[in-house]
Coordinates of C-alpha atoms in Angstrom, one line a residue:
X48 CA 0.1 13.9 -11.3
X49 CA -1.1 10.5 -12.9
X50 CA -4.1 8.7 -14.4
X51 CA -6.4 7.5 -11.7
X52 CA -9.3 5.1 -12.0
X53 CA -12.1 5.5 -9.6
X54 CA -14.1 2.3 -9.5
X55 CA -17.5 2.9 -7.3
X56 CA -21.3 2.2 -8.1
X57 CA -22.4 5.0 -6.4
X58 CA -22.8 7.8 -8.9
X59 CA -22.8 10.6 -6.7
X60 CA -19.6 9.3 -5.1
X61 CA -17.9 8.8 -8.0
X62 CA -18.7 12.3 -9.5
X63 CA -17.3 13.7 -6.3
X64 CA -14.3 11.9 -6.0
X65 CA -13.6 12.3 -9.7
X66 CA -14.3 16.1 -9.5
X67 CA -11.7 16.5 -6.8
X68 CA -9.0 14.5 -8.2
X69 CA -9.3 16.2 -11.7
X70 CA -9.2 19.8 -9.7
X71 CA -5.9 18.2 -8.2
X72 CA -4.3 18.0 -11.8
X73 CA -5.3 14.1 -12.1
X74 CA -6.4 12.5 -15.3
X75 CA -9.5 10.2 -14.1
X76 CA -11.5 7.4 -15.8
X77 CA -14.5 5.9 -14.0
X78 CA -16.0 2.5 -13.7
X79 CA -19.4 1.6 -11.9
X80 CA -18.7 -2.4 -11.5
X81 CA -15.9 -4.7 -11.2
X82 CA -15.9 -5.8 -15.0
X83 CA -15.8 -2.5 -16.3
X84 CA -12.9 -1.7 -14.1
X85 CA -11.0 -4.5 -15.1
X86 CA -11.5 -3.9 -18.7
X87 CA -10.6 -0.2 -18.4
X88 CA -7.4 -1.4 -16.4
X89 CA -6.3 -3.6 -19.0
X90 CA -7.0 -1.0 -22.1
X91 CA -5.3 1.9 -20.4
X92 CA -3.2 1.1 -17.2
X93 CA -3.9 3.7 -14.7
X94 CA -1.1 5.0 -12.3
X95 CA -3.3 4.4 -9.3
X96 CA -6.8 2.9 -8.4
X97 CA -9.4 4.3 -6.0
X98 CA -11.7 0.8 -5.3
X99 CA -15.0 0.4 -3.5
X100 CA -14.9 -3.1 -2.1
X101 CA -18.8 -3.5 -2.3
X102 CA -19.5 -3.5 -5.9
X103 CA -22.1 -5.3 -8.2
X104 CA -21.1 -8.7 -9.7
X105 CA -17.3 -9.0 -9.4
X106 CA -16.6 -7.4 -5.7
X107 CA -13.8 -5.2 -4.9
X108 CA -11.9 -8.0 -3.2
X109 CA -11.8 -10.1 -6.8
X110 CA -11.0 -7.0 -8.6
X111 CA -8.1 -6.3 -6.2
X112 CA -6.7 -9.8 -6.4
X113 CA -6.9 -9.8 -10.3
X114 CA -5.4 -6.4 -10.8
X115 CA -2.7 -7.6 -8.3
X116 CA -2.1 -10.8 -10.7
X117 CA -1.8 -8.6 -13.7
X118 CA -0.1 -5.5 -12.4
X119 CA 1.5 -6.1 -9.0
X120 CA 2.9 -3.1 -8.4
X121 CA -0.1 -0.8 -9.2
X122 CA -1.1 1.2 -5.9
X123 CA -4.6 0.4 -4.9
X124 CA -6.7 2.8 -2.5
X125 CA -9.6 1.0 -1.0
X126 CA -13.0 2.9 0.0
X127 CA -14.4 0.9 2.9
X128 CA -17.7 1.6 5.2
X129 CA -16.8 2.9 8.7
X130 CA -16.6 0.1 11.3
X131 CA -16.3 -2.7 8.7
X132 CA -13.0 -3.7 10.0
X133 CA -13.2 -7.2 8.9
X134 CA -13.7 -5.9 5.2
X135 CA -10.9 -3.4 5.6
X136 CA -8.4 -6.3 6.9
X137 CA -9.5 -8.6 4.4
X138 CA -9.1 -5.7 1.6
X139 CA -5.6 -5.2 2.7
X140 CA -4.9 -9.0 2.8
X141 CA -5.8 -9.3 -1.1
X142 CA -3.3 -6.4 -1.8
X143 CA -4.6 -3.1 -1.2
X144 CA -1.9 -0.5 -0.2
X145 CA -4.1 1.8 1.5
X146 CA -7.7 2.8 2.6
X147 CA -10.1 5.3 3.2
X148 CA -13.4 5.0 5.2
X149 CA -16.6 6.2 4.2
X150 CA -18.1 8.7 5.0
X151 CA -14.8 10.7 4.2
X152 CA -13.4 14.3 3.2
X153 CA -12.9 14.2 -0.6
X154 CA -9.7 16.7 0.3
X155 CA -8.4 13.9 2.7
X156 CA -8.8 11.4 -0.2
X157 CA -7.0 13.5 -2.7
X158 CA -4.2 14.0 -0.3
X159 CA -4.0 10.2 0.4
X160 CA -3.8 9.6 -3.2
X161 CA -1.3 12.4 -4.0
X162 CA 0.9 10.4 -1.3
X163 CA 0.6 7.2 -2.4
X164 CA 1.4 8.5 -6.0
X165 CA 4.2 10.3 -5.1
X166 CA 5.5 7.2 -3.4
X167 CA 5.2 5.1 -6.1
X168 CA 7.3 7.5 -8.3
X169 CA 11.0 7.4 -7.1
X170 CA 11.7 10.8 -9.0
X171 CA 9.1 12.3 -7.1
X172 CA 9.5 10.7 -3.6
X173 CA 11.0 13.5 -1.6
X174 CA 10.0 11.5 1.9
X175 CA 13.3 9.5 2.3
X176 CA 15.8 11.0 4.0
X177 CA 18.7 12.1 1.9
X178 CA 21.3 10.5 4.2
X179 CA 20.0 6.8 3.7
X180 CA 21.8 5.0 1.0
X181 CA 20.0 4.1 -2.2
X182 CA 20.8 0.2 -2.3
X183 CA 20.9 -1.5 1.3
X184 CA 22.5 -5.1 1.3
X185 CA 21.4 -7.2 4.1
X186 CA 22.6 -11.0 3.5
X187 CA 21.2 -12.3 0.4
X188 CA 18.8 -9.4 0.4
X189 CA 19.1 -6.3 -1.8
X190 CA 16.8 -3.0 -1.7
X191 CA 17.2 -0.7 -4.2
X192 CA 15.4 2.3 -2.9
X193 CA 15.9 4.4 -6.0
X194 CA 14.6 1.7 -8.6
X195 CA 12.2 0.2 -5.8
X196 CA 13.3 -3.1 -6.6
X197 CA 14.1 -5.8 -4.1
X198 CA 16.2 -9.0 -4.5
X199 CA 16.4 -11.9 -2.5
X200 CA 19.0 -14.8 -3.2
X201 CA 19.2 -13.4 -6.8
X202 CA 15.7 -13.5 -7.4
X203 CA 13.6 -10.5 -7.9
X204 CA 10.6 -10.2 -5.5
X205 CA 7.1 -8.9 -6.3
X206 CA 6.3 -6.2 -3.8
X207 CA 3.5 -3.9 -3.4
X208 CA 3.9 -0.2 -2.7
X209 CA 3.3 -0.4 1.0
X210 CA 5.3 -3.9 1.3
X211 CA 8.2 -1.8 -0.3
X212 CA 7.9 1.3 2.0
X213 CA 7.7 -0.9 4.9
X214 CA 10.8 -3.2 3.9
X215 CA 12.7 0.0 3.0
X216 CA 11.9 1.3 6.6
X217 CA 12.9 -1.9 8.4
X218 CA 16.4 -2.2 6.7
X219 CA 17.2 1.3 7.3
X220 CA 16.7 0.9 11.0
X221 CA 18.4 -2.6 11.9
X222 CA 17.9 -3.5 15.6
X223 CA 15.3 -0.9 16.2
X224 CA 12.2 -2.3 18.1
X225 CA 9.5 -0.2 16.9
X226 CA 5.8 0.1 17.8
X227 CA 2.9 -0.2 15.2
X228 CA 1.5 3.3 15.4
X229 CA 5.2 4.8 15.1
X230 CA 5.3 2.6 12.0
X231 CA 2.1 4.1 10.9
X232 CA 3.4 7.6 11.1
X233 CA 7.0 6.7 9.6
X234 CA 5.7 4.4 6.7
X235 CA 2.0 5.6 6.1
X236 CA 2.4 9.1 7.2
X237 CA -0.7 8.9 9.2
X238 CA -1.0 10.4 12.7
X239 CA -3.6 7.8 13.5
X240 CA -5.5 4.9 12.0
X241 CA -6.0 1.0 12.2
X242 CA -2.9 -0.3 13.7
X243 CA -4.4 -3.7 12.1
X244 CA -3.2 -2.3 8.8
X245 CA 0.6 -2.6 9.8
X246 CA -0.1 -6.1 11.2
X247 CA -1.5 -7.2 7.7
X248 CA 1.3 -5.7 5.7
X249 CA 4.1 -7.3 8.0
X250 CA 2.2 -10.5 7.5
X251 CA 2.3 -10.0 3.7
X252 CA 6.0 -9.1 3.9
X253 CA 7.0 -11.8 5.9
X254 CA 5.5 -14.4 3.4
X255 CA 7.9 -12.8 0.7
X256 CA 11.0 -12.6 2.8
X257 CA 11.4 -15.1 5.2
X258 CA 12.0 -18.9 4.3
X259 CA 9.6 -19.7 7.4
X260 CA 7.1 -16.8 7.6
X261 CA 5.5 -18.4 11.0
X262 CA 8.9 -18.5 12.5
X263 CA 10.7 -15.3 11.2
X264 CA 14.4 -14.5 11.6
X265 CA 14.4 -11.0 9.6
X266 CA 11.4 -9.1 10.5
X267 CA 10.8 -10.5 14.2
X268 CA 8.0 -9.4 16.6
X269 CA 8.8 -7.8 20.0
X270 CA 6.2 -9.0 22.1
X271 CA 4.1 -6.3 24.0
X272 CA 5.8 -3.6 21.5
X273 CA 5.9 -4.3 18.2
X274 CA 8.6 -5.4 15.3
X275 CA 12.4 -5.1 14.9
X276 CA 14.5 -5.9 11.9
X277 CA 17.7 -8.4 12.9
X278 CA 20.1 -7.5 10.1
X279 CA 22.1 -10.7 8.8
X280 CA 25.4 -11.3 10.7

């Protein structure tokens, strides 16, 4: 299933998470602080990182930033305390793909990790409807779903896992006005969750695909509803 780096300074939480992931067939390495996490990620790059935000020394936010600079495509699932919405939003803004709130069900975490790993591996991603084309061209934007690559004006963009999934969904549904909770179900696979997750990812995606993110022309806001993708003429 893949190699997972679990970063948590709470030894009991780290042991439980590692045990459940290993039981699901994954190879797990553990780190108790940010420095160890960055060193382990550099010496043996993982397929996914489970990252607690509250770490001694270098905190999870900075770890996430550095991982993103070094390996932009690595999936990151962050662990946050229940009710800490500001931390969750900040974690998403610095590049986390997904989150699980503490206290959490270890089985829920395993399912979330499996889902993210599956989406990050094109050969394992069976969630995409077979009738949708592998390559979508929208003006100067090209989205290759199978290779998980995006080019804008001939330049390849670096997108995180969720940014790519979100863009892939939008270009496959041009002109459709969609609510944030519907996007959460379609893109994240969640039946419930914090809608701000969608808002943050839309903002991050606009920064990369829009000439002027503050006045988007492709990924536009439908006030009182959600968002719409306006395809190029």
